[in-house]
PDB file of C-alpha atoms in Angstrom:
ATOM      1  CA  MET A   1     163.234  35.987 266.191  1.00 39.00           C
ATOM      2  CA  THR A   2     165.830  38.561 265.113  1.00 39.00           C
ATOM      3  CA  PRO A   3     169.141  37.315 263.674  1.00 42.00           C
ATOM      4  CA  PRO A   4     172.277  38.852 265.190  1.00 40.00           C
ATOM      5  CA  TYR A   5     173.188  40.599 261.941  1.00 36.00           C
ATOM      6  CA  GLY A   6     170.978  43.712 262.049  1.00 41.00           C
ATOM      7  CA  ASN A   7     167.996  44.331 259.803  1.00 39.00           C
ATOM      8  CA  PRO A   8     167.699  41.430 257.319  1.00 41.00           C
ATOM      9  CA  ARG A   9     165.998  43.690 254.780  1.00 41.00           C
ATOM     10  CA  GLU A  10     169.340  45.459 254.323  1.00 37.00           C
ATOM     11  CA  TRP A  11     171.065  42.317 253.093  1.00 39.00           C
ATOM     12  CA  GLY A  12     171.138  41.066 249.532  1.00 45.00           C
ATOM     13  CA  PHE A  13     169.163  37.910 248.852  1.00 41.00           C
ATOM     14  CA  VAL A  14     172.140  36.198 247.271  1.00 38.00           C
ATOM     15  CA  CYS A  15     174.294  36.869 250.322  1.00 46.00           C
ATOM     16  CA  LEU A  16     171.574  35.511 252.582  1.00 43.00           C
ATOM     17  CA  TYR A  17     171.229  32.370 250.536  1.00 41.00           C
ATOM     18  CA  LYS A  18     174.965  31.697 250.631  1.00 42.00           C
ATOM     19  CA  LEU A  19     175.193  32.459 254.342  1.00 43.00           C
ATOM     20  CA  ALA A  20     172.320  30.187 255.244  1.00 44.00           C
ATOM     21  CA  TYR A  21     173.712  27.200 253.427  1.00 40.00           C
ATOM     22  CA  THR A  22     177.499  27.576 253.464  1.00 44.00           C
ATOM     23  CA  CYS A  23     178.621  29.533 256.515  1.00 44.00           C
ATOM     24  CA  PRO A  24     179.089  27.368 259.632  1.00 41.00           C
ATOM     25  CA  ARG A  25     178.789  30.403 261.896  1.00 38.00           C
ATOM     26  CA  VAL A  26     175.196  31.212 260.878  1.00 40.00           C
ATOM     27  CA  LEU A  27     172.972  30.464 263.836  1.00 40.00           C
ATOM     28  CA  TYR A  28     169.606  30.313 262.059  1.00 38.00           C
ATOM     29  CA  PRO A  29     168.287  28.012 259.303  1.00 46.00           C
ATOM     30  CA  MET A  30     167.172  29.371 255.938  1.00 46.00           C
ATOM     31  CA  SER A  31     163.501  29.114 256.882  1.00 44.00           C
ATOM     32  CA  SER A  32     164.051  31.422 259.860  1.00 43.00           C
ATOM     33  CA  ILE A  33     165.932  33.944 257.740  1.00 42.00           C
ATOM     34  CA  ILE A  34     163.170  33.981 255.130  1.00 44.00           C
ATOM     35  CA  GLU A  35     160.593  34.425 257.889  1.00 43.00           C
ATOM     36  CA  CYS A  36     162.479  37.419 259.284  1.00 39.00           C
ATOM     37  CA  MET A  37     162.817  38.951 255.827  1.00 42.00           C
ATOM     38  CA  THR A  38     159.238  38.490 254.714  1.00 40.00           C
ATOM     39  CA  SER A  39     156.698  37.770 257.405  1.00 39.00           C
ATOM     40  CA  SER A  40     156.552  41.298 258.740  1.00 38.00           C
ATOM     41  CA  ALA A  41     155.946  42.791 255.302  1.00 40.00           C
ATOM     42  CA  SER A  42     152.245  42.014 255.035  1.00 45.00           C
ATOM     43  CA  LEU A  43     151.624  42.610 258.721  1.00 45.00           C
ATOM     44  CA  SER A  44     153.321  46.008 258.734  1.00 42.00           C
ATOM     45  CA  ALA A  45     150.529  47.714 256.784  1.00 57.00           C
ATOM     46  CA  PRO A  46     147.231  46.043 257.705  1.00 69.00           C
ATOM     47  CA  GLY A  47     145.221  49.078 256.597  1.00 84.00           C
ATOM     48  CA  LEU A  48     146.326  48.978 252.958  1.00 92.00           C
ATOM     49  CA  SER A  49     143.588  48.632 250.354  1.00 95.00           C
ATOM     50  CA  ALA A  50     143.637  45.761 247.867  1.00 97.00           C
ATOM     51  CA  GLU A  51     144.621  48.239 245.146  1.00 97.00           C
ATOM     52  CA  ASP A  52     147.550  49.536 247.217  1.00 97.00           C
ATOM     53  CA  ARG A  53     148.717  45.981 247.798  1.00 98.00           C
ATOM     54  CA  ALA A  54     148.380  45.168 244.095  1.00 98.00           C
ATOM     55  CA  ARG A  55     150.679  48.055 243.168  1.00 98.00           C
ATOM     56  CA  ARG A  56     153.555  46.297 244.970  1.00 97.00           C
ATOM     57  CA  ILE A  57     153.176  42.920 243.254  1.00 98.00           C
ATOM     58  CA  LYS A  58     156.018  41.472 241.183  1.00 98.00           C
ATOM     59  CA  VAL A  59     155.152  37.760 241.293  1.00 98.00           C
ATOM     60  CA  LEU A  60     151.702  36.168 240.880  1.00 98.00           C
ATOM     61  CA  ILE A  61     151.161  32.537 241.892  1.00 98.00           C
ATOM     62  CA  PHE A  62     148.050  30.415 241.260  1.00 97.00           C
ATOM     63  CA  ASP A  63     146.612  27.327 242.846  1.00 93.00           C
ATOM     64  CA  VAL A  64     145.330  24.965 240.149  1.00 93.00           C
ATOM     65  CA  ASP A  65     142.207  22.960 241.065  1.00 90.00           C
ATOM     66  CA  GLY A  66     139.353  25.397 241.694  1.00 93.00           C
ATOM     67  CA  VAL A  67     141.409  28.372 240.466  1.00 94.00           C
ATOM     68  CA  LEU A  68     142.794  27.644 237.004  1.00 93.00           C
ATOM     69  CA  THR A  69     140.129  24.912 236.702  1.00 90.00           C
ATOM     70  CA  ASP A  70     136.598  24.638 238.057  1.00 86.00           C
ATOM     71  CA  GLY A  71     137.774  22.043 240.570  1.00 71.00           C
ATOM     72  CA  GLN A  72     136.349  18.986 238.838  1.00 77.00           C
ATOM     73  CA  LEU A  73     138.628  16.023 238.223  1.00 76.00           C
ATOM     74  CA  PHE A  74     137.986  13.638 235.324  1.00 73.00           C
ATOM     75  CA  PHE A  75     139.503  10.180 235.031  1.00 75.00           C
ATOM     76  CA  LEU A  76     139.595   7.974 231.951  1.00 79.00           C
ATOM     77  CA  PRO A  77     139.904   4.313 233.011  1.00 82.00           C
ATOM     78  CA  GLN A  78     142.807   2.439 231.466  1.00 79.00           C
ATOM     79  CA  THR A  79     143.811  -1.216 231.590  1.00 81.00           C
ATOM     80  CA  ALA A  80     147.422  -2.237 231.125  1.00 80.00           C
ATOM     81  CA  PRO A  81     148.344  -5.438 229.207  1.00 83.00           C
ATOM     82  CA  ASP A  82     148.904  -7.179 232.544  1.00 81.00           C
ATOM     83  CA  GLY A  83     145.382  -6.283 233.659  1.00 79.00           C
ATOM     84  CA  THR A  84     146.406  -3.499 236.032  1.00 84.00           C
ATOM     85  CA  GLN A  85     143.758  -0.785 236.330  1.00 81.00           C
ATOM     86  CA  SER A  86     144.740   2.879 236.227  1.00 76.00           C
ATOM     87  CA  GLY A  87     143.227   6.199 235.254  1.00 74.00           C
ATOM     88  CA  LEU A  88     144.249   9.109 233.059  1.00 75.00           C
ATOM     89  CA  GLU A  89     143.467  12.403 234.803  1.00 73.00           C
ATOM     90  CA  PHE A  90     142.423  15.396 232.742  1.00 69.00           C
ATOM     91  CA  LYS A  91     141.123  18.893 233.482  1.00 79.00           C
ATOM     92  CA  GLY A  92     139.696  21.897 231.661  1.00 77.00           C
ATOM     93  CA  PHE A  93     141.386  25.309 231.580  1.00 86.00           C
ATOM     94  CA  SER A  94     140.177  28.752 230.541  1.00 87.00           C
ATOM     95  CA  ALA A  95     141.502  30.417 227.376  1.00 91.00           C
ATOM     96  CA  HIS A  96     140.783  33.774 229.057  1.00 94.00           C
ATOM     97  CA  ASP A  97     143.311  32.898 231.746  1.00 94.00           C
ATOM     98  CA  GLY A  98     145.826  31.892 229.105  1.00 93.00           C
ATOM     99  CA  LEU A  99     145.655  35.223 227.299  1.00 93.00           C
ATOM    100  CA  GLY A 100     145.825  36.901 230.686  1.00 95.00           C
ATOM    101  CA  ILE A 101     149.163  35.180 231.333  1.00 95.00           C
ATOM    102  CA  THR A 102     150.535  36.857 228.211  1.00 93.00           C
ATOM    103  CA  LEU A 103     149.210  40.246 229.350  1.00 96.00           C
ATOM    104  CA  ALA A 104     150.733  39.708 232.788  1.00 96.00           C
ATOM    105  CA  ARG A 105     154.172  39.069 231.313  1.00 95.00           C
ATOM    106  CA  LEU A 106     153.848  42.117 229.064  1.00 95.00           C
ATOM    107  CA  GLY A 107     153.030  44.048 232.239  1.00 96.00           C
ATOM    108  CA  GLY A 108     156.210  42.836 233.930  1.00 96.00           C
ATOM    109  CA  LEU A 109     154.778  40.157 236.235  1.00 98.00           C
ATOM    110  CA  ARG A 110     156.468  36.827 236.888  1.00 97.00           C
ATOM    111  CA  LEU A 111     154.103  33.872 237.179  1.00 97.00           C
ATOM    112  CA  GLY A 112     153.758  30.376 238.515  1.00 97.00           C
ATOM    113  CA  LEU A 113     151.574  27.772 240.161  1.00 96.00           C
ATOM    114  CA  ILE A 114     151.563  25.630 243.297  1.00 94.00           C
ATOM    115  CA  THR A 115     149.298  22.598 243.597  1.00 92.00           C
ATOM    116  CA  LYS A 116     148.860  19.734 246.031  1.00 91.00           C
ATOM    117  CA  ARG A 117     148.151  17.199 243.301  1.00 88.00           C
ATOM    118  CA  GLU A 118     150.598  15.868 240.723  1.00 85.00           C
ATOM    119  CA  SER A 119     149.263  15.724 237.193  1.00 85.00           C
ATOM    120  CA  ALA A 120     150.737  15.350 233.724  1.00 84.00           C
ATOM    121  CA  THR A 121     147.886  17.564 232.495  1.00 85.00           C
ATOM    122  CA  VAL A 122     149.062  20.401 234.755  1.00 85.00           C
ATOM    123  CA  ALA A 123     152.656  19.940 233.611  1.00 88.00           C
ATOM    124  CA  ILE A 124     151.545  20.242 229.992  1.00 89.00           C
ATOM    125  CA  ARG A 125     149.449  23.358 230.711  1.00 89.00           C
ATOM    126  CA  ALA A 126     152.268  24.972 232.687  1.00 89.00           C
ATOM    127  CA  ARG A 127     154.668  24.327 229.816  1.00 92.00           C
ATOM    128  CA  ASP A 128     152.169  25.756 227.319  1.00 89.00           C
ATOM    129  CA  LEU A 129     151.765  28.876 229.489  1.00 91.00           C
ATOM    130  CA  LYS A 130     155.572  29.124 229.885  1.00 92.00           C
ATOM    131  CA  LEU A 131     155.241  29.554 233.650  1.00 94.00           C
ATOM    132  CA  GLU A 132     158.442  30.335 235.501  1.00 95.00           C
ATOM    133  CA  PHE A 133     157.556  28.769 238.869  1.00 95.00           C
ATOM    134  CA  VAL A 134     155.894  25.333 238.845  1.00 96.00           C
ATOM    135  CA  TYR A 135     155.458  23.286 242.037  1.00 93.00           C
ATOM    136  CA  GLN A 136     153.359  20.117 242.088  1.00 94.00           C
ATOM    137  CA  GLY A 137     152.803  17.682 244.959  1.00 89.00           C
ATOM    138  CA  GLN A 138     152.923  20.456 247.581  1.00 91.00           C
ATOM    139  CA  SER A 139     150.857  19.502 250.632  1.00 86.00           C
ATOM    140  CA  HIS A 140     152.303  22.471 252.528  1.00 91.00           C
ATOM    141  CA  LYS A 141     152.460  25.338 250.072  1.00 95.00           C
ATOM    142  CA  ARG A 142     154.319  27.795 252.294  1.00 95.00           C
ATOM    143  CA  ALA A 143     157.570  25.906 251.683  1.00 95.00           C
ATOM    144  CA  ALA A 144     157.169  26.386 247.928  1.00 96.00           C
ATOM    145  CA  VAL A 145     156.427  30.082 248.416  1.00 96.00           C
ATOM    146  CA  ASP A 146     159.539  30.518 250.557  1.00 96.00           C
ATOM    147  CA  ASP A 147     161.550  28.982 247.732  1.00 96.00           C
ATOM    148  CA  ILE A 148     159.948  31.320 245.179  1.00 97.00           C
ATOM    149  CA  VAL A 149     160.729  34.335 247.363  1.00 97.00           C
ATOM    150  CA  VAL A 150     164.422  33.421 247.322  1.00 97.00           C
ATOM    151  CA  ARG A 151     164.520  32.527 243.636  1.00 97.00           C
ATOM    152  CA  ALA A 152     162.736  35.719 242.588  1.00 97.00           C
ATOM    153  CA  GLY A 153     164.615  37.983 245.004  1.00 97.00           C
ATOM    154  CA  ILE A 154     161.436  39.486 246.434  1.00 97.00           C
ATOM    155  CA  THR A 155     159.664  39.818 249.767  1.00 97.00           C
ATOM    156  CA  LEU A 156     156.261  38.372 250.579  1.00 97.00           C
ATOM    157  CA  ASP A 157     154.548  41.740 250.194  1.00 96.00           C
ATOM    158  CA  GLU A 158     155.594  41.613 246.522  1.00 98.00           C
ATOM    159  CA  LEU A 159     153.889  38.264 245.959  1.00 98.00           C
ATOM    160  CA  ALA A 160     150.209  37.697 245.137  1.00 98.00           C
ATOM    161  CA  TYR A 161     148.508  34.331 245.490  1.00 98.00           C
ATOM    162  CA  VAL A 162     145.162  33.095 244.151  1.00 98.00           C
ATOM    163  CA  GLY A 163     143.501  30.299 246.135  1.00 97.00           C
ATOM    164  CA  ASP A 164     140.137  28.733 246.824  1.00 96.00           C
ATOM    165  CA  ASP A 165     140.368  26.363 249.803  1.00 96.00           C
ATOM    166  CA  VAL A 166     141.898  25.850 253.237  1.00 96.00           C
ATOM    167  CA  VAL A 167     145.049  24.263 251.787  1.00 95.00           C
ATOM    168  CA  ASP A 168     145.859  27.751 250.467  1.00 96.00           C
ATOM    169  CA  LEU A 169     145.487  29.571 253.799  1.00 97.00           C
ATOM    170  CA  PRO A 170     149.140  29.344 254.949  1.00 96.00           C
ATOM    171  CA  VAL A 171     150.092  31.388 251.879  1.00 97.00           C
ATOM    172  CA  MET A 172     147.029  33.628 251.726  1.00 97.00           C
ATOM    173  CA  ARG A 173     147.547  34.736 255.329  1.00 96.00           C
ATOM    174  CA  VAL A 174     151.084  36.035 254.743  1.00 96.00           C
ATOM    175  CA  CYS A 175     151.404  37.163 251.125  1.00 97.00           C
ATOM    176  CA  GLY A 176     151.186  40.769 250.029  1.00 97.00           C
ATOM    177  CA  LEU A 177     147.952  40.302 248.075  1.00 98.00           C
ATOM    178  CA  SER A 178     145.726  37.298 248.714  1.00 98.00           C
ATOM    179  CA  ILE A 179     143.019  36.656 246.138  1.00 98.00           C
ATOM    180  CA  ALA A 180     140.107  34.225 246.450  1.00 98.00           C
ATOM    181  CA  THR A 181     138.023  33.003 243.544  1.00 97.00           C
ATOM    182  CA  ALA A 182     134.260  33.530 243.417  1.00 97.00           C
ATOM    183  CA  ASN A 183     133.778  29.803 244.073  1.00 96.00           C
ATOM    184  CA  ALA A 184     136.210  29.687 246.999  1.00 97.00           C
ATOM    185  CA  ARG A 185     135.360  28.244 250.393  1.00 97.00           C
ATOM    186  CA  LEU A 186     134.352  30.740 253.064  1.00 97.00           C
ATOM    187  CA  GLN A 187     137.654  30.437 254.936  1.00 97.00           C
ATOM    188  CA  ALA A 188     139.606  31.406 251.817  1.00 97.00           C
ATOM    189  CA  LYS A 189     137.348  34.378 251.141  1.00 97.00           C
ATOM    190  CA  GLU A 190     137.757  35.566 254.730  1.00 97.00           C
ATOM    191  CA  SER A 191     141.539  35.614 254.242  1.00 96.00           C
ATOM    192  CA  ALA A 192     141.400  37.393 250.882  1.00 97.00           C
ATOM    193  CA  HIS A 193     142.095  41.033 250.098  1.00 97.00           C
ATOM    194  CA  TYR A 194     140.241  40.653 246.784  1.00 98.00           C
ATOM    195  CA  ILE A 195     137.616  38.201 245.469  1.00 98.00           C
ATOM    196  CA  THR A 196     137.378  37.610 241.735  1.00 98.00           C
ATOM    197  CA  PRO A 197     134.063  38.201 239.932  1.00 97.00           C
ATOM    198  CA  HIS A 198     134.377  34.894 238.066  1.00 97.00           C
ATOM    199  CA  PRO A 199     134.837  31.383 239.486  1.00 97.00           C
ATOM    200  CA  GLY A 200     137.862  29.174 238.980  1.00 95.00           C
ATOM    201  CA  GLY A 201     138.171  27.712 235.495  1.00 94.00           C
ATOM    202  CA  HIS A 202     135.953  30.471 234.097  1.00 95.00           C
ATOM    203  CA  GLY A 203     138.266  33.481 234.095  1.00 95.00           C
ATOM    204  CA  ALA A 204     139.228  33.901 237.754  1.00 96.00           C
ATOM    205  CA  GLY A 205     142.910  33.897 236.832  1.00 96.00           C
ATOM    206  CA  ARG A 206     142.303  36.629 234.276  1.00 98.00           C
ATOM    207  CA  ASP A 207     140.374  38.632 236.899  1.00 98.00           C
ATOM    208  CA  ALA A 208     143.394  38.511 239.209  1.00 98.00           C
ATOM    209  CA  ILE A 209     145.757  39.584 236.441  1.00 98.00           C
ATOM    210  CA  ASP A 210     143.507  42.412 235.257  1.00 98.00           C
ATOM    211  CA  PHE A 211     143.099  43.666 238.829  1.00 98.00           C
ATOM    212  CA  ILE A 212     146.841  43.805 239.485  1.00 98.00           C
ATOM    213  CA  LEU A 213     147.756  45.354 236.129  1.00 98.00           C
ATOM    214  CA  ALA A 214     144.964  47.931 236.432  1.00 98.00           C
ATOM    215  CA  ALA A 215     146.144  48.917 239.919  1.00 98.00           C
ATOM    216  CA  GLN A 216     149.672  49.336 238.533  1.00 98.00           C
ATOM    217  CA  GLY A 217     148.421  51.386 235.590  1.00 98.00           C
ATOM    218  CA  LYS A 218     149.715  48.798 233.100  1.00 98.00           C
ATOM    219  CA  LEU A 219     146.600  47.003 231.846  1.00 98.00           C
ATOM    220  CA  GLU A 220     145.858  49.139 228.796  1.00 97.00           C
ATOM    221  CA  SER A 221     149.509  49.345 227.734  1.00 96.00           C
ATOM    222  CA  ALA A 222     149.822  45.555 228.057  1.00 96.00           C
ATOM    223  CA  ILE A 223     146.749  45.086 225.854  1.00 95.00           C
ATOM    224  CA  GLU A 224     148.139  47.468 223.228  1.00 95.00           C
ATOM    225  CA  ALA A 225     151.492  45.687 223.314  1.00 92.00           C
ATOM    226  CA  PHE A 226     149.672  42.392 222.756  1.00 92.00           C
ATOM    227  CA  LEU A 227     147.785  43.802 219.776  1.00 92.00           C
ATOM    228  CA  ASP A 228     150.984  45.103 218.153  1.00 90.00           C
ATOM    229  CA  ALA A 229     152.079  42.296 215.847  1.00 84.00           C
ATOM    230  CA  ASP A 230     155.442  43.993 215.275  1.00 84.00           C
ATOM    231  CA  ASN A 231     156.281  44.235 218.957  1.00 82.00           C
ATOM    232  CA  PRO A 232     159.074  41.733 219.748  1.00 80.00           C
ATOM    233  CA  ALA A 233     157.995  41.715 223.400  1.00 77.00           C
ATOM    234  CA  HIS A 234     154.707  40.153 222.305  1.00 73.00           C
ATOM    235  CA  GLN A 235     156.465  37.101 220.897  1.00 70.00           C
ATOM    236  CA  LEU A 236     158.586  36.677 224.029  1.00 73.00           C
ATOM    237  CA  ALA A 237     155.622  37.033 226.375  1.00 71.00           C
ATOM    238  CA  ASP A 238     153.031  35.039 224.462  1.00 71.00           C
ATOM    239  CA  ILE A 239     151.931  31.567 225.540  1.00 67.00           C
ATOM    240  CA  GLY A 240     152.221  28.425 223.432  1.00 66.00           C
ATOM    241  CA  SER A 241     150.061  27.654 220.417  1.00 60.00           C
ATOM    242  CA  GLY A 242     148.709  24.403 221.761  1.00 57.00           C
ATOM    243  CA  LYS A 243     151.036  22.170 219.724  1.00 57.00           C
ATOM    244  CA  MET A 244     152.083  19.911 222.583  1.00 54.00           C
TER     245      MET A 244
END
């Protein structure tokens, strides 16, 4: 579907956003405009290598369970004073991924997560990592990605996504660089441009970051910036200290 305003890539994202929601003469909803702006990006260059795709990336988004964790869910039974039974959910995360988040920011990437589940543990980890885009309770992740595209002022070919299961396919099939973890289901791996050497929860997130920064020629400079204690960018980019 082509809007009657010419090539949507020639418009500013802010103008599009205002048109879609405020102008009564616009004939197409925001979702259609986003689709026109972004869906052709990944399809326009099907022969690109994973490295070529990685060079375009500005935003990196992670799934959580099976990507930033190993996919296991632990519940600690709790009993309220009135006898009501509940459970406290907790997960394990990789410190390698956490340091990778700092390197990614030093390399100029913007980061976030999208997950189907809702968890206080994830909210705490996201806050500790200082992630810019955090979406929980997303059964259909494409809607969250469309929102990120508008917020970040990018196109889909400038977004990378790391997933491990079929719930991630709607994003993996359209983003500029789709990454599957080593432990991912077959369907996710078949839709991936790159598969991490390590499984989720054991450094897969760091693998994705290293791959993108290396393709962009920024990995070594990001590491050196991290090691420079006098570099003010280090303090701005670094993750939390765990005091939550």
